[in-house]
Amino acid sequence: MPVLVITGTGTEVGKTVATAAVAAAALAAGRTVAVLKAAQTGVGPDEPGDAAEVARLAGGVTTAEVARYPEPLAPATAARRAGRAPVRPADVAEAAAKLATEHDLVLVEGAGGLLVRFDAVGGTLADAASLLSAPVLLVASAGLGTLNTTELTARELRTRGLRLEGVVIGSWPEAPDLASRCNVADLPEVAAAPLLGAVPADAASLAPAAFRGAAPGWLAPRLAGTWDAGAFGERESP
């Protein structure tokens, strides 16, 4: 798995922190890791973006961005309003492929969900994943409403012939409600893919050293972790 594309079911689902957890677990397993942000929006030229946040939490990763735009909008809209060239799926694929020649693992983090538009002709992260023939990791929210958005994204991936590596819950609450507890069993069913981890809601507030030490415990062995989906499901069952 030299390239893994990471998308979310929407915004604010914990995608960047989940990316950091995957990076930290891979680093702990002795792999070299690069993190590529396909399109960074909502930050100025000198402000840290999502890739920098991954590096802060995970440690020694190579970071790169294909493009960044100042307004917190969909990449195509942000590029148009800024009067700048948009990101094209081929640009993302080319940058990821180059990084893959120098690293054991390249994590390509999208912006928002799978079909957020990069450019005026409708290019998306899904198109970049197709060009790379890369599997996709889906970060989902824990609570009510997540089953619909997870299943829609999983169906779109299958329609495009893309492999869904699995689902990670991006922000697991300290006191999960009934819907969240039920979703531990329901998410892999609607996604037709395994649940590969659950990142605690307060993970980003941990000191970096604590984050790096804990990250493998949030992720399944397929992601270089030690998390046990069965044991987690039993613990969280209603």
Short mmCIF file of N, CA, C and O in Angstrom, two decimals, residues 113-209:
data_model
loop_
_atom_site.label_atom_id
_atom_site.label_comp_id
_atom_site.label_asym_id
_atom_site.label_seq_id
_atom_site.Cartn_x
_atom_site.Cartn_y
_atom_site.Cartn_z
N GLY A 113 -15.32 16.01 1.38
CA GLY A 113 -15.69 14.66 1.00
C GLY A 113 -15.12 14.23 -0.34
O GLY A 113 -14.42 14.97 -1.02
N LEU A 114 -15.46 13.02 -0.73
CA LEU A 114 -14.90 12.38 -1.91
C LEU A 114 -15.15 13.15 -3.19
O LEU A 114 -14.29 13.21 -4.07
N LEU A 115 -16.34 13.75 -3.35
CA LEU A 115 -16.72 14.38 -4.61
C LEU A 115 -16.67 15.90 -4.58
O LEU A 115 -17.22 16.56 -5.46
N VAL A 116 -16.00 16.47 -3.57
CA VAL A 116 -15.78 17.91 -3.59
C VAL A 116 -14.96 18.26 -4.83
O VAL A 116 -13.94 17.63 -5.12
N ARG A 117 -15.39 19.26 -5.56
CA ARG A 117 -14.77 19.56 -6.86
C ARG A 117 -13.47 20.33 -6.71
O ARG A 117 -13.37 21.30 -5.97
N PHE A 118 -12.47 19.85 -7.45
CA PHE A 118 -11.18 20.52 -7.51
C PHE A 118 -11.15 21.62 -8.57
O PHE A 118 -10.43 22.60 -8.44
N ASP A 119 -11.89 21.41 -9.66
CA ASP A 119 -11.77 22.32 -10.81
C ASP A 119 -13.12 22.49 -11.48
O ASP A 119 -14.11 21.86 -11.10
N ALA A 120 -13.15 23.33 -12.50
CA ALA A 120 -14.41 23.67 -13.16
C ALA A 120 -15.00 22.53 -13.97
O ALA A 120 -16.19 22.55 -14.31
N VAL A 121 -14.21 21.53 -14.30
CA VAL A 121 -14.72 20.41 -15.09
C VAL A 121 -15.13 19.23 -14.22
O VAL A 121 -15.49 18.17 -14.73
N GLY A 122 -15.09 19.41 -12.91
CA GLY A 122 -15.61 18.38 -12.01
C GLY A 122 -14.61 17.36 -11.54
O GLY A 122 -15.01 16.30 -11.05
N GLY A 123 -13.32 17.63 -11.66
CA GLY A 123 -12.32 16.70 -11.14
C GLY A 123 -12.39 16.61 -9.63
O GLY A 123 -12.63 17.60 -8.94
N THR A 124 -12.19 15.42 -9.10
CA THR A 124 -12.33 15.18 -7.67
C THR A 124 -11.19 14.31 -7.14
O THR A 124 -10.38 13.78 -7.90
N LEU A 125 -11.20 14.13 -5.83
CA LEU A 125 -10.24 13.23 -5.20
C LEU A 125 -10.42 11.80 -5.70
O LEU A 125 -9.45 11.06 -5.83
N ALA A 126 -11.66 11.44 -5.99
CA ALA A 126 -11.90 10.09 -6.53
C ALA A 126 -11.18 9.90 -7.85
O ALA A 126 -10.64 8.81 -8.12
N ASP A 127 -11.12 10.93 -8.67
CA ASP A 127 -10.39 10.83 -9.93
C ASP A 127 -8.90 10.66 -9.69
O ASP A 127 -8.23 9.90 -10.39
N ALA A 128 -8.37 11.37 -8.70
CA ALA A 128 -6.95 11.22 -8.36
C ALA A 128 -6.66 9.80 -7.87
O ALA A 128 -5.66 9.19 -8.25
N ALA A 129 -7.54 9.26 -7.03
CA ALA A 129 -7.36 7.89 -6.54
C ALA A 129 -7.37 6.90 -7.69
O ALA A 129 -6.61 5.93 -7.71
N SER A 130 -8.25 7.13 -8.68
CA SER A 130 -8.32 6.26 -9.84
C SER A 130 -7.03 6.31 -10.65
O SER A 130 -6.51 5.27 -11.08
N LEU A 131 -6.49 7.51 -10.85
CA LEU A 131 -5.23 7.65 -11.59
C LEU A 131 -4.09 6.93 -10.88
O LEU A 131 -3.19 6.39 -11.51
N LEU A 132 -4.14 6.92 -9.55
CA LEU A 132 -3.09 6.29 -8.75
C LEU A 132 -3.33 4.80 -8.53
O LEU A 132 -2.44 4.10 -8.04
N SER A 133 -4.54 4.31 -8.86
CA SER A 133 -4.96 2.94 -8.52
C SER A 133 -4.74 2.68 -7.03
O SER A 133 -4.25 1.62 -6.62
N ALA A 134 -5.11 3.68 -6.23
CA ALA A 134 -4.85 3.63 -4.79
C ALA A 134 -6.12 3.30 -4.01
O ALA A 134 -7.21 3.73 -4.38
N PRO A 135 -5.98 2.56 -2.92
CA PRO A 135 -7.13 2.34 -2.04
C PRO A 135 -7.50 3.61 -1.30
O PRO A 135 -6.69 4.54 -1.18
N VAL A 136 -8.72 3.64 -0.78
CA VAL A 136 -9.25 4.82 -0.11
C VAL A 136 -9.64 4.44 1.32
O VAL A 136 -10.32 3.43 1.54
N LEU A 137 -9.20 5.25 2.26
CA LEU A 137 -9.63 5.11 3.66
C LEU A 137 -10.67 6.18 3.92
O LEU A 137 -10.44 7.36 3.62
N LEU A 138 -11.80 5.78 4.48
CA LEU A 138 -12.92 6.70 4.70
C LEU A 138 -13.03 7.04 6.18
O LEU A 138 -13.18 6.15 7.03
N VAL A 139 -12.94 8.33 6.49
CA VAL A 139 -13.10 8.80 7.86
C VAL A 139 -14.54 9.26 8.03
O VAL A 139 -15.04 10.10 7.27
N ALA A 140 -15.20 8.71 9.04
CA ALA A 140 -16.62 8.99 9.25
C ALA A 140 -16.84 9.51 10.67
O ALA A 140 -16.03 9.27 11.57
N SER A 141 -17.94 10.21 10.85
CA SER A 141 -18.32 10.65 12.19
C SER A 141 -18.95 9.48 12.94
O SER A 141 -19.29 8.45 12.36
N ALA A 142 -19.11 9.66 14.23
CA ALA A 142 -19.58 8.55 15.07
C ALA A 142 -21.09 8.47 15.17
O ALA A 142 -21.66 7.37 15.25
N GLY A 143 -21.78 9.61 15.18
CA GLY A 143 -23.16 9.65 15.62
C GLY A 143 -24.22 9.59 14.55
O GLY A 143 -23.99 9.16 13.41
N LEU A 144 -25.39 10.07 14.91
CA LEU A 144 -26.57 9.99 14.06
C LEU A 144 -26.32 10.68 12.72
O LEU A 144 -25.78 11.78 12.66
N GLY A 145 -26.70 10.01 11.63
CA GLY A 145 -26.52 10.54 10.28
C GLY A 145 -25.32 9.98 9.55
O GLY A 145 -25.23 10.11 8.32
N THR A 146 -24.42 9.34 10.27
CA THR A 146 -23.19 8.88 9.63
C THR A 146 -23.42 7.68 8.72
O THR A 146 -22.68 7.48 7.75
N LEU A 147 -24.44 6.88 8.98
CA LEU A 147 -24.64 5.68 8.17
C LEU A 147 -25.00 6.06 6.73
O LEU A 147 -24.52 5.43 5.77
N ASN A 148 -25.81 7.09 6.56
CA ASN A 148 -26.20 7.50 5.22
C ASN A 148 -25.00 8.02 4.43
O ASN A 148 -24.76 7.60 3.28
N THR A 149 -24.24 8.93 5.00
CA THR A 149 -23.11 9.51 4.27
C THR A 149 -22.00 8.48 4.03
O THR A 149 -21.33 8.51 3.00
N THR A 150 -21.85 7.55 4.96
CA THR A 150 -20.85 6.49 4.78
C THR A 150 -21.26 5.57 3.64
O THR A 150 -20.44 5.24 2.77
N GLU A 151 -22.53 5.16 3.62
CA GLU A 151 -22.97 4.25 2.56
C GLU A 151 -22.94 4.93 1.19
O GLU A 151 -22.54 4.31 0.19
N LEU A 152 -23.31 6.20 1.12
CA LEU A 152 -23.26 6.90 -0.16
C LEU A 152 -21.83 6.97 -0.70
O LEU A 152 -21.59 6.75 -1.89
N THR A 153 -20.88 7.27 0.18
CA THR A 153 -19.48 7.35 -0.25
C THR A 153 -18.97 5.99 -0.67
O THR A 153 -18.28 5.85 -1.69
N ALA A 154 -19.29 4.96 0.11
CA ALA A 154 -18.84 3.61 -0.22
C ALA A 154 -19.42 3.15 -1.56
O ALA A 154 -18.71 2.53 -2.37
N ARG A 155 -20.68 3.47 -1.82
CA ARG A 155 -21.29 3.09 -3.10
C ARG A 155 -20.62 3.80 -4.27
O ARG A 155 -20.40 3.20 -5.33
N GLU A 156 -20.30 5.06 -4.07
CA GLU A 156 -19.63 5.82 -5.14
C GLU A 156 -18.25 5.22 -5.44
O GLU A 156 -17.85 5.11 -6.60
N LEU A 157 -17.54 4.84 -4.41
CA LEU A 157 -16.22 4.22 -4.62
C LEU A 157 -16.37 2.92 -5.41
O LEU A 157 -15.60 2.67 -6.35
N ARG A 158 -17.34 2.10 -5.05
CA ARG A 158 -17.53 0.84 -5.78
C ARG A 158 -17.94 1.10 -7.22
O ARG A 158 -17.49 0.40 -8.14
N THR A 159 -18.80 2.09 -7.44
CA THR A 159 -19.23 2.42 -8.80
C THR A 159 -18.04 2.78 -9.67
O THR A 159 -17.98 2.45 -10.86
N ARG A 160 -17.06 3.45 -9.08
CA ARG A 160 -15.87 3.87 -9.81
C ARG A 160 -14.79 2.79 -9.86
O ARG A 160 -13.71 3.02 -10.42
N GLY A 161 -15.05 1.64 -9.27
CA GLY A 161 -14.06 0.58 -9.27
C GLY A 161 -12.90 0.82 -8.33
O GLY A 161 -11.82 0.23 -8.51
N LEU A 162 -13.11 1.66 -7.31
CA LEU A 162 -12.07 1.95 -6.34
C LEU A 162 -12.25 1.09 -5.09
O LEU A 162 -13.37 0.78 -4.69
N ARG A 163 -11.14 0.73 -4.49
CA ARG A 163 -11.18 -0.15 -3.31
C ARG A 163 -11.26 0.68 -2.03
O ARG A 163 -10.42 1.54 -1.79
N LEU A 164 -12.28 0.40 -1.24
CA LEU A 164 -12.42 1.02 0.07
C LEU A 164 -11.65 0.18 1.07
O LEU A 164 -12.03 -0.95 1.40
N GLU A 165 -10.55 0.73 1.56
CA GLU A 165 -9.71 0.00 2.51
C GLU A 165 -10.45 -0.28 3.81
O GLU A 165 -10.32 -1.34 4.40
N GLY A 166 -11.24 0.67 4.24
CA GLY A 166 -11.99 0.52 5.47
C GLY A 166 -12.46 1.87 5.96
O GLY A 166 -12.26 2.90 5.31
N VAL A 167 -13.07 1.85 7.14
CA VAL A 167 -13.63 3.06 7.75
C VAL A 167 -12.95 3.30 9.09
O VAL A 167 -12.72 2.35 9.86
N VAL A 168 -12.63 4.54 9.37
CA VAL A 168 -12.13 4.95 10.68
C VAL A 168 -13.08 6.00 11.24
O VAL A 168 -13.44 6.95 10.52
N ILE A 169 -13.49 5.84 12.47
CA ILE A 169 -14.27 6.87 13.14
C ILE A 169 -13.31 7.97 13.56
O ILE A 169 -12.37 7.74 14.31
N GLY A 170 -13.54 9.18 13.05
CA GLY A 170 -12.55 10.24 13.23
C GLY A 170 -12.59 10.95 14.56
O GLY A 170 -11.62 11.63 14.92
N SER A 171 -13.68 10.82 15.30
CA SER A 171 -13.79 11.53 16.58
C SER A 171 -14.74 10.76 17.49
O SER A 171 -15.95 11.00 17.51
N TRP A 172 -14.17 9.81 18.22
CA TRP A 172 -14.99 8.97 19.09
C TRP A 172 -15.22 9.68 20.42
O TRP A 172 -14.27 10.01 21.13
N PRO A 173 -16.48 9.93 20.81
CA PRO A 173 -16.75 10.70 22.03
C PRO A 173 -16.40 9.93 23.30
O PRO A 173 -16.46 8.69 23.34
N GLU A 174 -16.05 10.68 24.32
CA GLU A 174 -15.74 10.05 25.61
C GLU A 174 -16.95 9.35 26.19
O GLU A 174 -16.84 8.30 26.83
N ALA A 175 -18.13 9.94 25.98
CA ALA A 175 -19.37 9.33 26.46
C ALA A 175 -20.30 9.13 25.26
O ALA A 175 -21.19 9.95 24.99
N PRO A 176 -20.10 8.05 24.49
CA PRO A 176 -20.90 7.85 23.28
C PRO A 176 -22.37 7.63 23.57
O PRO A 176 -22.73 6.95 24.53
N ASP A 177 -23.22 8.22 22.72
CA ASP A 177 -24.65 8.02 22.88
C ASP A 177 -25.07 6.71 22.21
O ASP A 177 -24.24 5.97 21.66
N LEU A 178 -26.36 6.43 22.25
CA LEU A 178 -26.86 5.17 21.73
C LEU A 178 -26.56 5.02 20.24
O LEU A 178 -26.13 3.95 19.78
N ALA A 179 -26.77 6.08 19.46
CA ALA A 179 -26.52 6.00 18.02
C ALA A 179 -25.06 5.67 17.75
O ALA A 179 -24.74 4.83 16.90
N SER A 180 -24.15 6.33 18.45
CA SER A 180 -22.73 6.08 18.23
C SER A 180 -22.38 4.64 18.58
O SER A 180 -21.62 3.98 17.84
N ARG A 181 -22.89 4.14 19.66
CA ARG A 181 -22.58 2.75 20.06
C ARG A 181 -23.13 1.76 19.04
O ARG A 181 -22.45 0.79 18.68
N CYS A 182 -24.32 2.00 18.55
CA CYS A 182 -24.90 1.11 17.53
C CYS A 182 -24.12 1.19 16.22
O CYS A 182 -23.98 0.19 15.50
N ASN A 183 -23.58 2.36 15.91
CA ASN A 183 -22.88 2.54 14.65
C ASN A 183 -21.58 1.77 14.57
O ASN A 183 -21.06 1.53 13.48
N VAL A 184 -21.04 1.38 15.72
CA VAL A 184 -19.83 0.54 15.69
C VAL A 184 -20.10 -0.74 14.91
O VAL A 184 -19.25 -1.20 14.13
N ALA A 185 -21.27 -1.31 15.08
CA ALA A 185 -21.64 -2.52 14.33
C ALA A 185 -22.19 -2.20 12.95
O ALA A 185 -21.96 -2.95 11.99
N ASP A 186 -22.88 -1.07 12.82
CA ASP A 186 -23.57 -0.77 11.57
C ASP A 186 -22.66 -0.17 10.50
O ASP A 186 -22.91 -0.36 9.30
N LEU A 187 -21.64 0.58 10.89
CA LEU A 187 -20.78 1.21 9.89
C LEU A 187 -20.13 0.22 8.93
O LEU A 187 -20.18 0.41 7.71
N PRO A 188 -19.50 -0.85 9.42
CA PRO A 188 -18.91 -1.79 8.46
C PRO A 188 -19.95 -2.49 7.58
O PRO A 188 -19.65 -2.85 6.44
N GLU A 189 -21.16 -2.62 8.09
CA GLU A 189 -22.20 -3.25 7.28
C GLU A 189 -22.61 -2.36 6.12
O GLU A 189 -22.68 -2.81 4.96
N VAL A 190 -22.86 -1.07 6.39
CA VAL A 190 -23.31 -0.19 5.31
C VAL A 190 -22.17 0.13 4.35
O VAL A 190 -22.40 0.40 3.16
N ALA A 191 -20.93 0.11 4.84
CA ALA A 191 -19.78 0.40 3.98
C ALA A 191 -19.31 -0.82 3.21
O ALA A 191 -18.59 -0.69 2.22
N ALA A 192 -19.73 -2.01 3.64
CA ALA A 192 -19.21 -3.26 3.08
C ALA A 192 -17.68 -3.28 3.13
O ALA A 192 -17.01 -3.71 2.19
N ALA A 193 -17.16 -2.78 4.23
CA ALA A 193 -15.72 -2.70 4.44
C ALA A 193 -15.49 -2.68 5.95
O ALA A 193 -16.37 -2.27 6.72
N PRO A 194 -14.32 -3.09 6.40
CA PRO A 194 -14.10 -3.21 7.84
C PRO A 194 -13.97 -1.87 8.55
O PRO A 194 -13.55 -0.86 7.95
N LEU A 195 -14.34 -1.86 9.82
CA LEU A 195 -14.05 -0.73 10.68
C LEU A 195 -12.61 -0.90 11.16
O LEU A 195 -12.26 -1.90 11.78
N LEU A 196 -11.78 0.10 10.85
CA LEU A 196 -10.34 -0.02 11.09
C LEU A 196 -9.82 0.86 12.20
O LEU A 196 -8.60 0.98 12.37
N GLY A 197 -10.71 1.46 12.97
CA GLY A 197 -10.22 2.25 14.09
C GLY A 197 -11.22 3.28 14.56
O GLY A 197 -12.25 3.53 13.93
N ALA A 198 -10.88 3.87 15.70
CA ALA A 198 -11.68 4.94 16.29
C ALA A 198 -10.72 5.87 17.03
O ALA A 198 -10.08 5.46 17.99
N VAL A 199 -10.63 7.10 16.55
CA VAL A 199 -9.72 8.08 17.14
C VAL A 199 -10.48 8.87 18.19
O VAL A 199 -11.56 9.40 17.91
N PRO A 200 -9.96 8.98 19.41
CA PRO A 200 -10.67 9.73 20.45
C PRO A 200 -10.90 11.18 20.08
O PRO A 200 -10.08 11.81 19.39
N ALA A 201 -12.01 11.73 20.55
CA ALA A 201 -12.38 13.10 20.21
C ALA A 201 -11.35 14.12 20.66
O ALA A 201 -11.20 15.17 20.04
N ASP A 202 -10.63 13.84 21.73
CA ASP A 202 -9.65 14.80 22.24
C ASP A 202 -8.23 14.52 21.78
O ASP A 202 -7.27 15.09 22.31
N ALA A 203 -8.07 13.70 20.76
CA ALA A 203 -6.73 13.26 20.36
C ALA A 203 -5.83 14.42 19.97
O ALA A 203 -4.63 14.44 20.30
N ALA A 204 -6.37 15.41 19.28
CA ALA A 204 -5.54 16.52 18.80
C ALA A 204 -5.02 17.39 19.93
O ALA A 204 -4.05 18.13 19.75
N SER A 205 -5.66 17.32 21.10
CA SER A 205 -5.22 18.13 22.23
C SER A 205 -4.11 17.45 23.03
O SER A 205 -3.54 18.07 23.95
N LEU A 206 -3.79 16.21 22.70
CA LEU A 206 -2.71 15.53 23.40
C LEU A 206 -1.36 16.14 23.03
O LEU A 206 -1.19 16.68 21.93
N ALA A 207 -0.41 16.04 23.94
CA ALA A 207 0.95 16.41 23.59
C ALA A 207 1.42 15.49 22.47
O ALA A 207 1.03 14.31 22.43
N PRO A 208 2.22 16.00 21.53
CA PRO A 208 2.64 15.15 20.41
C PRO A 208 3.22 13.81 20.82
O PRO A 208 2.91 12.79 20.19
N ALA A 209 4.04 13.77 21.84
CA ALA A 209 4.63 12.49 22.26
C ALA A 209 3.55 11.52 22.72
O ALA A 209 3.62 10.31 22.44
#
